[in-house]
PDB file of C-alpha atoms in Angstrom:
ATOM      1  CA  MET A 216    -103.200 -91.171 -75.871  1.00  0.00           C
ATOM      2  CA  SER A 217     -99.490 -91.031 -76.684  1.00  0.00           C
ATOM      3  CA  PRO A 218     -97.347 -88.097 -75.473  1.00  0.00           C
ATOM      4  CA  ARG A 219     -97.069 -86.833 -79.038  1.00  0.00           C
ATOM      5  CA  ASP A 220    -100.844 -86.873 -79.552  1.00  0.00           C
ATOM      6  CA  TRP A 221    -101.274 -85.097 -76.223  1.00  0.00           C
ATOM      7  CA  LEU A 222     -98.850 -82.359 -77.308  1.00  0.00           C
ATOM      8  CA  LEU A 223    -100.496 -81.952 -80.730  1.00  0.00           C
ATOM      9  CA  ASP A 224    -104.074 -81.938 -79.409  1.00  0.00           C
ATOM     10  CA  ASP A 225    -106.079 -79.246 -81.200  1.00  0.00           C
ATOM     11  CA  SER A 226    -108.053 -78.548 -78.018  1.00  0.00           C
ATOM     12  CA  PRO A 227    -105.546 -78.359 -75.135  1.00  0.00           C
ATOM     13  CA  ALA A 228    -107.099 -78.674 -71.703  1.00  0.00           C
ATOM     14  CA  THR A 229    -104.585 -76.449 -69.899  1.00  0.00           C
ATOM     15  CA  LEU A 230    -102.284 -73.550 -70.633  1.00  0.00           C
ATOM     16  CA  THR A 231     -99.292 -75.783 -69.915  1.00  0.00           C
ATOM     17  CA  GLN A 232    -100.406 -78.271 -72.545  1.00  0.00           C
ATOM     18  CA  ALA A 233    -100.898 -75.458 -75.063  1.00  0.00           C
ATOM     19  CA  ASN A 234     -97.431 -74.010 -74.400  1.00  0.00           C
ATOM     20  CA  LEU A 235     -95.756 -77.423 -74.579  1.00  0.00           C
ATOM     21  CA  GLY A 236     -97.561 -78.190 -77.814  1.00  0.00           C
ATOM     22  CA  ARG A 237     -96.464 -74.912 -79.338  1.00  0.00           C
ATOM     23  CA  ALA A 238     -92.873 -75.541 -78.259  1.00  0.00           C
ATOM     24  CA  TRP A 239     -93.018 -79.033 -79.768  1.00  0.00           C
ATOM     25  CA  ARG A 240     -94.308 -77.723 -83.105  1.00  0.00           C
ATOM     26  CA  MET A 241     -91.628 -75.017 -83.256  1.00  0.00           C
ATOM     27  CA  THR A 242     -88.860 -77.465 -82.364  1.00  0.00           C
ATOM     28  CA  THR A 243     -89.897 -80.002 -84.987  1.00  0.00           C
ATOM     29  CA  ALA A 244     -90.250 -77.270 -87.614  1.00  0.00           C
ATOM     30  CA  LEU A 245     -86.792 -75.953 -86.720  1.00  0.00           C
ATOM     31  CA  LEU A 246     -85.211 -79.403 -86.911  1.00  0.00           C
ATOM     32  CA  ARG A 247     -86.651 -79.927 -90.404  1.00  0.00           C
ATOM     33  CA  ASN A 248     -84.517 -77.036 -91.643  1.00  0.00           C
ATOM     34  CA  PRO A 249     -80.991 -78.332 -92.430  1.00  0.00           C
ATOM     35  CA  LEU A 250     -79.380 -74.898 -92.209  1.00  0.00           C
ATOM     36  CA  ALA A 251     -81.062 -74.226 -88.878  1.00  0.00           C
ATOM     37  CA  VAL A 252     -79.754 -77.541 -87.560  1.00  0.00           C
ATOM     38  CA  ALA A 253     -76.269 -76.593 -88.762  1.00  0.00           C
ATOM     39  CA  GLY A 254     -76.615 -73.251 -86.977  1.00  0.00           C
ATOM     40  CA  ILE A 255     -77.739 -74.957 -83.758  1.00  0.00           C
ATOM     41  CA  LEU A 256     -74.750 -77.307 -83.885  1.00  0.00           C
ATOM     42  CA  ILE A 257     -72.312 -74.440 -84.452  1.00  0.00           C
ATOM     43  CA  VAL A 258     -73.780 -72.397 -81.588  1.00  0.00           C
ATOM     44  CA  LEU A 259     -73.709 -75.456 -79.307  1.00  0.00           C
ATOM     45  CA  LEU A 260     -70.085 -76.014 -80.324  1.00  0.00           C
ATOM     46  CA  LEU A 261     -69.309 -72.410 -79.372  1.00  0.00           C
ATOM     47  CA  LEU A 262     -71.018 -72.845 -75.998  1.00  0.00           C
ATOM     48  CA  ALA A 263     -69.238 -76.132 -75.289  1.00  0.00           C
ATOM     49  CA  THR A 264     -65.872 -74.699 -76.336  1.00  0.00           C
ATOM     50  CA  ALA A 265     -66.291 -71.671 -74.087  1.00  0.00           C
ATOM     51  CA  LEU A 266     -67.500 -73.778 -71.160  1.00  0.00           C
ATOM     52  CA  PHE A 267     -64.797 -76.460 -71.381  1.00  0.00           C
ATOM     53  CA  ALA A 268     -61.940 -74.259 -72.648  1.00  0.00           C
ATOM     54  CA  PRO A 269     -59.511 -75.206 -69.832  1.00  0.00           C
ATOM     55  CA  TRP A 270     -59.928 -78.887 -70.722  1.00  0.00           C
ATOM     56  CA  ILE A 271     -59.946 -78.453 -74.519  1.00  0.00           C
ATOM     57  CA  ALA A 272     -56.978 -76.098 -74.905  1.00  0.00           C
ATOM     58  CA  PRO A 273     -53.674 -78.007 -74.705  1.00  0.00           C
ATOM     59  CA  GLU A 274     -51.687 -74.947 -73.583  1.00  0.00           C
ATOM     60  CA  SER A 275     -52.099 -71.605 -71.870  1.00  0.00           C
ATOM     61  CA  PRO A 276     -53.497 -68.908 -74.193  1.00  0.00           C
ATOM     62  CA  VAL A 277     -50.962 -66.351 -72.904  1.00  0.00           C
ATOM     63  CA  GLY A 278     -47.918 -68.550 -72.297  1.00  0.00           C
ATOM     64  CA  GLN A 279     -44.956 -67.526 -74.477  1.00  0.00           C
ATOM     65  CA  ASN A 280     -42.183 -69.690 -75.903  1.00  0.00           C
ATOM     66  CA  LEU A 281     -39.960 -67.900 -78.407  1.00  0.00           C
ATOM     67  CA  ARG A 282     -38.267 -71.154 -79.395  1.00  0.00           C
ATOM     68  CA  THR A 283     -41.528 -72.317 -80.995  1.00  0.00           C
ATOM     69  CA  ARG A 284     -42.553 -69.045 -82.640  1.00  0.00           C
ATOM     70  CA  LEU A 285     -44.345 -69.056 -86.009  1.00  0.00           C
ATOM     71  CA  LEU A 286     -44.511 -72.836 -86.341  1.00  0.00           C
ATOM     72  CA  PRO A 287     -46.939 -74.110 -89.006  1.00  0.00           C
ATOM     73  CA  PRO A 288     -49.936 -76.302 -88.134  1.00  0.00           C
ATOM     74  CA  SER A 289     -48.843 -79.748 -86.988  1.00  0.00           C
ATOM     75  CA  ALA A 290     -49.861 -82.632 -84.738  1.00  0.00           C
ATOM     76  CA  GLU A 291     -48.380 -80.783 -81.760  1.00  0.00           C
ATOM     77  CA  HIS A 292     -49.842 -77.371 -82.629  1.00  0.00           C
ATOM     78  CA  TRP A 293     -53.047 -77.931 -84.580  1.00  0.00           C
ATOM     79  CA  MET A 294     -53.295 -74.319 -85.760  1.00  0.00           C
ATOM     80  CA  GLY A 295     -49.631 -73.402 -85.506  1.00  0.00           C
ATOM     81  CA  THR A 296     -48.072 -70.789 -83.228  1.00  0.00           C
ATOM     82  CA  ASP A 297     -47.887 -67.004 -83.366  1.00  0.00           C
ATOM     83  CA  GLU A 298     -44.955 -64.591 -83.238  1.00  0.00           C
ATOM     84  CA  LEU A 299     -44.547 -65.130 -79.484  1.00  0.00           C
ATOM     85  CA  GLY A 300     -44.741 -68.909 -79.634  1.00  0.00           C
ATOM     86  CA  ARG A 301     -48.266 -69.083 -78.246  1.00  0.00           C
ATOM     87  CA  ASP A 302     -50.451 -71.969 -79.389  1.00  0.00           C
ATOM     88  CA  ILE A 303     -53.080 -70.495 -81.747  1.00  0.00           C
ATOM     89  CA  PHE A 304     -55.573 -73.305 -81.177  1.00  0.00           C
ATOM     90  CA  SER A 305     -55.514 -72.620 -77.437  1.00  0.00           C
ATOM     91  CA  ARG A 306     -55.973 -68.905 -78.057  1.00  0.00           C
ATOM     92  CA  VAL A 307     -58.895 -69.501 -80.438  1.00  0.00           C
ATOM     93  CA  VAL A 308     -60.528 -71.801 -77.873  1.00  0.00           C
ATOM     94  CA  TYR A 309     -60.207 -69.258 -75.071  1.00  0.00           C
ATOM     95  CA  GLY A 310     -61.220 -66.509 -77.483  1.00  0.00           C
ATOM     96  CA  SER A 311     -64.629 -68.179 -77.778  1.00  0.00           C
ATOM     97  CA  ARG A 312     -65.252 -67.131 -74.164  1.00  0.00           C
ATOM     98  CA  ILE A 313     -64.627 -63.486 -75.009  1.00  0.00           C
ATOM     99  CA  THR A 314     -66.817 -63.686 -78.113  1.00  0.00           C
ATOM    100  CA  LEU A 315     -69.650 -65.335 -76.216  1.00  0.00           C
ATOM    101  CA  MET A 316     -69.394 -62.782 -73.407  1.00  0.00           C
ATOM    102  CA  ILE A 317     -69.540 -59.867 -75.847  1.00  0.00           C
ATOM    103  CA  VAL A 318     -72.528 -61.315 -77.726  1.00  0.00           C
ATOM    104  CA  ALA A 319     -74.433 -62.128 -74.534  1.00  0.00           C
ATOM    105  CA  LEU A 320     -73.845 -58.794 -72.814  1.00  0.00           C
ATOM    106  CA  VAL A 321     -74.663 -56.738 -75.901  1.00  0.00           C
ATOM    107  CA  ALA A 322     -77.913 -58.694 -76.360  1.00  0.00           C
ATOM    108  CA  VAL A 323     -78.833 -58.363 -72.670  1.00  0.00           C
ATOM    109  CA  ILE A 324     -78.247 -54.599 -72.742  1.00  0.00           C
ATOM    110  CA  SER A 325     -79.532 -53.552 -76.157  1.00  0.00           C
ATOM    111  CA  ALA A 326     -82.528 -55.845 -76.746  1.00  0.00           C
ATOM    112  CA  PRO A 327     -84.521 -54.967 -73.580  1.00  0.00           C
ATOM    113  CA  LEU A 328     -83.639 -51.292 -73.996  1.00  0.00           C
ATOM    114  CA  GLY A 329     -84.822 -51.176 -77.593  1.00  0.00           C
ATOM    115  CA  LEU A 330     -87.875 -53.287 -76.779  1.00  0.00           C
ATOM    116  CA  ILE A 331     -89.037 -50.949 -74.021  1.00  0.00           C
ATOM    117  CA  ILE A 332     -88.354 -47.754 -75.987  1.00  0.00           C
ATOM    118  CA  GLY A 333     -90.170 -49.061 -79.069  1.00  0.00           C
ATOM    119  CA  ALA A 334     -93.144 -50.351 -77.086  1.00  0.00           C
ATOM    120  CA  VAL A 335     -93.521 -47.076 -75.198  1.00  0.00           C
ATOM    121  CA  ALA A 336     -93.318 -45.059 -78.421  1.00  0.00           C
ATOM    122  CA  GLY A 337     -95.852 -47.238 -80.222  1.00  0.00           C
ATOM    123  CA  TYR A 338     -98.251 -47.434 -77.281  1.00  0.00           C
ATOM    124  CA  PHE A 339     -98.479 -43.733 -76.419  1.00  0.00           C
ATOM    125  CA  GLY A 340     -97.953 -42.265 -79.897  1.00  0.00           C
ATOM    126  CA  GLY A 341     -98.075 -38.477 -80.284  1.00  0.00           C
ATOM    127  CA  TRP A 342     -95.141 -36.427 -79.060  1.00  0.00           C
ATOM    128  CA  VAL A 343     -93.698 -39.377 -77.129  1.00  0.00           C
ATOM    129  CA  ASP A 344     -93.478 -41.344 -80.351  1.00  0.00           C
ATOM    130  CA  ARG A 345     -91.983 -38.425 -82.267  1.00  0.00           C
ATOM    131  CA  VAL A 346     -89.297 -37.745 -79.671  1.00  0.00           C
ATOM    132  CA  LEU A 347     -88.259 -41.368 -79.125  1.00  0.00           C
ATOM    133  CA  MET A 348     -88.291 -42.254 -82.814  1.00  0.00           C
ATOM    134  CA  GLY A 349     -86.433 -39.052 -83.643  1.00  0.00           C
ATOM    135  CA  VAL A 350     -83.595 -40.129 -81.365  1.00  0.00           C
ATOM    136  CA  THR A 351     -83.794 -43.646 -82.815  1.00  0.00           C
ATOM    137  CA  ASP A 352     -83.559 -42.336 -86.384  1.00  0.00           C
ATOM    138  CA  ILE A 353     -80.466 -40.323 -85.513  1.00  0.00           C
ATOM    139  CA  PHE A 354     -78.718 -43.501 -84.373  1.00  0.00           C
ATOM    140  CA  LEU A 355     -79.997 -45.475 -87.371  1.00  0.00           C
ATOM    141  CA  SER A 356     -78.717 -42.849 -89.810  1.00  0.00           C
ATOM    142  CA  LEU A 357     -75.105 -43.553 -88.830  1.00  0.00           C
ATOM    143  CA  PRO A 358     -73.155 -46.724 -89.713  1.00  0.00           C
ATOM    144  CA  LYS A 359     -72.895 -49.002 -86.685  1.00  0.00           C
ATOM    145  CA  LEU A 360     -69.144 -49.527 -86.870  1.00  0.00           C
ATOM    146  CA  ILE A 361     -68.417 -45.802 -87.268  1.00  0.00           C
ATOM    147  CA  LEU A 362     -70.709 -44.992 -84.341  1.00  0.00           C
ATOM    148  CA  ALA A 363     -69.109 -47.707 -82.212  1.00  0.00           C
ATOM    149  CA  LEU A 364     -65.655 -46.336 -83.074  1.00  0.00           C
ATOM    150  CA  ALA A 365     -66.745 -42.891 -81.955  1.00  0.00           C
ATOM    151  CA  PHE A 366     -68.055 -44.156 -78.610  1.00  0.00           C
ATOM    152  CA  VAL A 367     -64.986 -46.303 -77.953  1.00  0.00           C
ATOM    153  CA  ALA A 368     -62.742 -43.377 -78.815  1.00  0.00           C
ATOM    154  CA  ALA A 369     -64.616 -41.300 -76.230  1.00  0.00           C
ATOM    155  CA  LEU A 370     -64.744 -44.017 -73.571  1.00  0.00           C
ATOM    156  CA  GLY A 371     -61.284 -45.418 -74.163  1.00  0.00           C
ATOM    157  CA  PRO A 372     -60.085 -48.811 -75.453  1.00  0.00           C
ATOM    158  CA  GLY A 373     -61.068 -51.945 -73.567  1.00  0.00           C
ATOM    159  CA  ILE A 374     -63.487 -54.825 -73.789  1.00  0.00           C
ATOM    160  CA  GLU A 375     -65.993 -53.274 -71.338  1.00  0.00           C
ATOM    161  CA  ASN A 376     -66.149 -50.020 -73.288  1.00  0.00           C
ATOM    162  CA  ALA A 377     -66.416 -51.948 -76.556  1.00  0.00           C
ATOM    163  CA  ILE A 378     -69.455 -53.831 -75.213  1.00  0.00           C
ATOM    164  CA  ILE A 379     -71.096 -50.570 -74.151  1.00  0.00           C
ATOM    165  CA  ALA A 380     -70.372 -48.969 -77.525  1.00  0.00           C
ATOM    166  CA  ILE A 381     -71.774 -51.896 -79.510  1.00  0.00           C
ATOM    167  CA  ALA A 382     -74.881 -52.033 -77.302  1.00  0.00           C
ATOM    168  CA  ILE A 383     -75.494 -48.305 -77.835  1.00  0.00           C
ATOM    169  CA  THR A 384     -75.401 -48.814 -81.604  1.00  0.00           C
ATOM    170  CA  ALA A 385     -77.578 -51.964 -81.581  1.00  0.00           C
ATOM    171  CA  TRP A 386     -80.738 -50.907 -79.691  1.00  0.00           C
ATOM    172  CA  PRO A 387     -82.356 -48.615 -82.343  1.00  0.00           C
ATOM    173  CA  ALA A 388     -83.186 -51.514 -84.672  1.00  0.00           C
ATOM    174  CA  TYR A 389     -84.962 -53.331 -81.843  1.00  0.00           C
ATOM    175  CA  ALA A 390     -86.876 -50.160 -80.963  1.00  0.00           C
ATOM    176  CA  ARG A 391     -88.166 -49.852 -84.526  1.00  0.00           C
ATOM    177  CA  ILE A 392     -89.343 -53.465 -84.564  1.00  0.00           C
ATOM    178  CA  ALA A 393     -91.061 -53.160 -81.179  1.00  0.00           C
ATOM    179  CA  ARG A 394     -92.809 -49.938 -82.228  1.00  0.00           C
ATOM    180  CA  ALA A 395     -94.065 -51.489 -85.471  1.00  0.00           C
ATOM    181  CA  GLU A 396     -95.388 -54.520 -83.584  1.00  0.00           C
ATOM    182  CA  THR A 397     -97.054 -52.347 -80.931  1.00  0.00           C
ATOM    183  CA  LEU A 398     -98.820 -50.182 -83.502  1.00  0.00           C
ATOM    184  CA  THR A 399    -100.597 -53.246 -84.890  1.00  0.00           C
ATOM    185  CA  PHE A 400    -102.405 -54.099 -81.648  1.00  0.00           C
ATOM    186  CA  ARG A 401    -102.349 -51.054 -79.333  1.00  0.00           C
ATOM    187  CA  ASN A 402    -106.012 -50.323 -80.088  1.00  0.00           C
ATOM    188  CA  SER A 403    -107.134 -53.959 -80.197  1.00  0.00           C
ATOM    189  CA  GLU A 404    -110.081 -55.198 -78.173  1.00  0.00           C
ATOM    190  CA  TYR A 405    -108.132 -57.049 -75.517  1.00  0.00           C
ATOM    191  CA  ILE A 406    -105.954 -53.984 -74.819  1.00  0.00           C
ATOM    192  CA  GLN A 407    -109.119 -51.924 -74.494  1.00  0.00           C
ATOM    193  CA  ALA A 408    -110.519 -54.565 -72.149  1.00  0.00           C
ATOM    194  CA  VAL A 409    -107.480 -54.311 -69.879  1.00  0.00           C
ATOM    195  CA  ARG A 410    -107.913 -50.536 -69.786  1.00  0.00           C
ATOM    196  CA  LEU A 411    -111.587 -50.911 -68.877  1.00  0.00           C
ATOM    197  CA  VAL A 412    -110.782 -53.082 -65.859  1.00  0.00           C
ATOM    198  CA  GLY A 413    -108.355 -50.440 -64.590  1.00  0.00           C
ATOM    199  CA  GLY A 414    -105.038 -51.677 -65.959  1.00  0.00           C
ATOM    200  CA  SER A 415    -102.330 -49.011 -65.785  1.00  0.00           C
ATOM    201  CA  HIS A 416    -100.192 -48.040 -68.755  1.00  0.00           C
ATOM    202  CA  ALA A 417     -97.146 -49.722 -67.202  1.00  0.00           C
ATOM    203  CA  ARG A 418     -99.077 -52.955 -66.604  1.00  0.00           C
ATOM    204  CA  ILE A 419    -100.398 -53.000 -70.161  1.00  0.00           C
ATOM    205  CA  ILE A 420     -96.971 -52.388 -71.653  1.00  0.00           C
ATOM    206  CA  PHE A 421     -95.028 -54.874 -69.535  1.00  0.00           C
ATOM    207  CA  ARG A 422     -97.678 -57.591 -69.150  1.00  0.00           C
ATOM    208  CA  HIS A 423     -99.466 -57.475 -72.511  1.00  0.00           C
ATOM    209  CA  VAL A 424     -97.484 -55.506 -75.115  1.00  0.00           C
ATOM    210  CA  LEU A 425     -93.893 -56.615 -74.557  1.00  0.00           C
ATOM    211  CA  PRO A 426     -94.643 -60.378 -74.616  1.00  0.00           C
ATOM    212  CA  LEU A 427     -96.271 -59.983 -78.040  1.00  0.00           C
ATOM    213  CA  CYS A 428     -93.089 -58.384 -79.397  1.00  0.00           C
ATOM    214  CA  THR A 429     -90.806 -61.104 -78.067  1.00  0.00           C
ATOM    215  CA  SER A 430     -90.922 -63.464 -81.065  1.00  0.00           C
ATOM    216  CA  SER A 431     -89.790 -60.827 -83.560  1.00  0.00           C
ATOM    217  CA  MET A 432     -87.166 -59.642 -81.099  1.00  0.00           C
ATOM    218  CA  ILE A 433     -85.684 -63.123 -80.656  1.00  0.00           C
ATOM    219  CA  VAL A 434     -85.331 -63.508 -84.409  1.00  0.00           C
ATOM    220  CA  ARG A 435     -83.736 -60.094 -84.860  1.00  0.00           C
ATOM    221  CA  VAL A 436     -81.314 -60.566 -81.945  1.00  0.00           C
ATOM    222  CA  THR A 437     -80.192 -63.936 -83.291  1.00  0.00           C
ATOM    223  CA  LEU A 438     -79.649 -62.513 -86.771  1.00  0.00           C
ATOM    224  CA  ASP A 439     -77.742 -59.565 -85.301  1.00  0.00           C
ATOM    225  CA  MET A 440     -75.307 -61.826 -83.441  1.00  0.00           C
ATOM    226  CA  ALA A 441     -73.138 -62.137 -86.544  1.00  0.00           C
ATOM    227  CA  GLY A 442     -72.988 -58.344 -86.895  1.00  0.00           C
ATOM    228  CA  ILE A 443     -72.101 -57.978 -83.212  1.00  0.00           C
ATOM    229  CA  ILE A 444     -69.277 -60.502 -83.583  1.00  0.00           C
ATOM    230  CA  LEU A 445     -67.919 -58.733 -86.667  1.00  0.00           C
ATOM    231  CA  THR A 446     -68.158 -55.307 -85.015  1.00  0.00           C
ATOM    232  CA  ALA A 447     -66.347 -56.586 -81.930  1.00  0.00           C
ATOM    233  CA  ALA A 448     -63.705 -58.168 -84.142  1.00  0.00           C
ATOM    234  CA  GLY A 449     -63.340 -54.893 -86.045  1.00  0.00           C
ATOM    235  CA  LEU A 450     -62.806 -52.949 -82.828  1.00  0.00           C
ATOM    236  CA  GLY A 451     -60.305 -55.563 -81.669  1.00  0.00           C
ATOM    237  CA  PHE A 452     -58.525 -55.385 -85.016  1.00  0.00           C
ATOM    238  CA  LEU A 453     -58.124 -51.623 -84.598  1.00  0.00           C
ATOM    239  CA  GLY A 454     -56.844 -52.033 -81.031  1.00  0.00           C
ATOM    240  CA  LEU A 455     -59.969 -50.540 -79.441  1.00  0.00           C
ATOM    241  CA  GLY A 456     -61.520 -53.751 -78.107  1.00  0.00           C
ATOM    242  CA  ALA A 457     -59.972 -56.413 -75.899  1.00  0.00           C
ATOM    243  CA  GLN A 458     -56.387 -55.507 -75.054  1.00  0.00           C
ATOM    244  CA  PRO A 459     -53.327 -57.819 -75.152  1.00  0.00           C
ATOM    245  CA  PRO A 460     -52.695 -60.464 -74.025  1.00  0.00           C
ATOM    246  CA  LEU A 461     -56.410 -61.391 -74.136  1.00  0.00           C
ATOM    247  CA  PRO A 462     -56.986 -63.875 -77.004  1.00  0.00           C
ATOM    248  CA  GLU A 463     -59.696 -61.890 -78.813  1.00  0.00           C
ATOM    249  CA  TRP A 464     -60.142 -63.061 -82.404  1.00  0.00           C
ATOM    250  CA  GLY A 465     -60.073 -59.616 -84.033  1.00  0.00           C
ATOM    251  CA  ALA A 466     -56.914 -58.629 -82.174  1.00  0.00           C
ATOM    252  CA  MET A 467     -55.313 -61.934 -83.206  1.00  0.00           C
ATOM    253  CA  ILE A 468     -56.018 -61.155 -86.859  1.00  0.00           C
ATOM    254  CA  SER A 469     -54.527 -57.686 -86.411  1.00  0.00           C
ATOM    255  CA  ARG A 470     -51.297 -59.094 -84.997  1.00  0.00           C
ATOM    256  CA  GLY A 471     -51.168 -61.789 -87.662  1.00  0.00           C
ATOM    257  CA  ARG A 472     -51.555 -59.507 -90.680  1.00  0.00           C
ATOM    258  CA  THR A 473     -47.818 -58.762 -90.515  1.00  0.00           C
ATOM    259  CA  PHE A 474     -47.102 -62.406 -91.324  1.00  0.00           C
ATOM    260  CA  ILE A 475     -50.024 -63.043 -93.693  1.00  0.00           C
ATOM    261  CA  LEU A 476     -47.856 -63.871 -96.732  1.00  0.00           C
ATOM    262  CA  ASP A 477     -45.354 -66.248 -95.152  1.00  0.00           C
ATOM    263  CA  GLN A 478     -47.093 -67.441 -91.961  1.00  0.00           C
ATOM    264  CA  TRP A 479     -50.689 -67.376 -93.178  1.00  0.00           C
ATOM    265  CA  TRP A 480     -52.075 -69.427 -90.296  1.00  0.00           C
ATOM    266  CA  VAL A 481     -51.492 -66.691 -87.692  1.00  0.00           C
ATOM    267  CA  ALA A 482     -54.315 -64.522 -89.063  1.00  0.00           C
ATOM    268  CA  THR A 483     -56.296 -67.149 -90.959  1.00  0.00           C
ATOM    269  CA  MET A 484     -57.233 -69.435 -88.046  1.00  0.00           C
ATOM    270  CA  PRO A 485     -59.036 -66.798 -85.930  1.00  0.00           C
ATOM    271  CA  GLY A 486     -60.601 -65.531 -89.155  1.00  0.00           C
ATOM    272  CA  PHE A 487     -62.053 -68.980 -89.794  1.00  0.00           C
ATOM    273  CA  ALA A 488     -63.459 -68.972 -86.249  1.00  0.00           C
ATOM    274  CA  ILE A 489     -65.196 -65.628 -86.829  1.00  0.00           C
ATOM    275  CA  ILE A 490     -66.690 -66.792 -90.133  1.00  0.00           C
ATOM    276  CA  LEU A 491     -67.880 -70.110 -88.695  1.00  0.00           C
ATOM    277  CA  VAL A 492     -69.577 -68.615 -85.638  1.00  0.00           C
ATOM    278  CA  SER A 493     -71.126 -65.784 -87.667  1.00  0.00           C
ATOM    279  CA  LEU A 494     -72.571 -68.282 -90.153  1.00  0.00           C
ATOM    280  CA  GLY A 495     -73.923 -70.356 -87.276  1.00  0.00           C
ATOM    281  CA  PHE A 496     -75.889 -67.452 -85.837  1.00  0.00           C
ATOM    282  CA  CYS A 497     -77.120 -66.449 -89.310  1.00  0.00           C
ATOM    283  CA  PHE A 498     -78.378 -69.984 -90.036  1.00  0.00           C
ATOM    284  CA  LEU A 499     -80.048 -70.209 -86.630  1.00  0.00           C
ATOM    285  CA  GLY A 500     -81.667 -66.786 -86.968  1.00  0.00           C
ATOM    286  CA  ASP A 501     -82.984 -67.614 -90.427  1.00  0.00           C
ATOM    287  CA  GLY A 502     -84.489 -70.841 -89.126  1.00  0.00           C
ATOM    288  CA  LEU A 503     -86.083 -69.080 -86.159  1.00  0.00           C
ATOM    289  CA  ARG A 504     -87.564 -66.486 -88.498  1.00  0.00           C
ATOM    290  CA  ASP A 505     -89.226 -69.210 -90.552  1.00  0.00           C
ATOM    291  CA  VAL A 506     -90.697 -70.766 -87.399  1.00  0.00           C
ATOM    292  CA  LEU A 507     -91.683 -67.691 -85.391  1.00  0.00           C
ATOM    293  CA  ASP A 508     -92.803 -65.369 -88.193  1.00  0.00           C
ATOM    294  CA  PRO A 509     -96.167 -66.571 -89.581  1.00  0.00           C
ATOM    295  CA  LYS A 510     -96.009 -64.080 -92.455  1.00  0.00           C
ATOM    296  CA  GLN A 511     -92.698 -65.516 -93.579  1.00  0.00           C
ATOM    297  CA  GLY A 512     -94.114 -69.031 -93.365  1.00  0.00           C
ATOM    298  CA  SER A 513     -97.212 -68.137 -95.392  1.00  0.00           C
ATOM    299  CA  GLU A 514     -95.097 -66.493 -98.108  1.00  0.00           C
ATOM    300  CA  LYS A 515     -93.098 -69.698 -98.489  1.00  0.00           C
TER     301      LYS A 515
END
């Protein structure tokens, strides 16, 4: 039996074989989607750029040289220079690190928080559900960017406070998804069986409920990456995110808007980076939704 036949066996002999077969099917289905492949390549490019930034960037992202200020794109400066003579390509490359850090930390904070709150609300129901979903609805009723602006204004400008503010505005959507998923199987037979053998509420939630909500959560988090990037860029544009001289893309656009008519490249190049990375996460999230969501697949 070939390795492929072993992975695609309809009657796997072990749990490991079943998991590997499922991973193989999802990977092949994902790679058949051209937009998903494009998204994967863009995300991998972002990861590689952030990881190898010191070797990719030809100059320091904060080094100033007023003799080379506002130079157009050329062989020496691929994306031109800004008003302080800093190489824009180098700043965009190093800015990928900041973007990746913001996206990762917001996802690590908000997704588990929303997942736990939604699962607890859906599992217990009653007044627990009403209280937790009431708080969730309050957050959902306000625009994310406006809410993030309010939190950053209270906490003070800075990249750490911006991450906290974005995470606070992102978790309610995950809570709603987790609650909806939990409601579909909280009274199912296998949950009842765990209760009968003495499983505690915490064990049921963390060992049996949360894993079943993971697929939907992965899709939603990936799709939300673009919104997180745009929100972070918006805060940086308003001077409430990463502070100078950090090469954050939104702050670079804010500084470049003064020269947008004559030196268009100062604001345009980081804008292209934001659009490209946002599209990459959208393409990847859409492909993951097609693979992980059986309802979506059956509709197509």
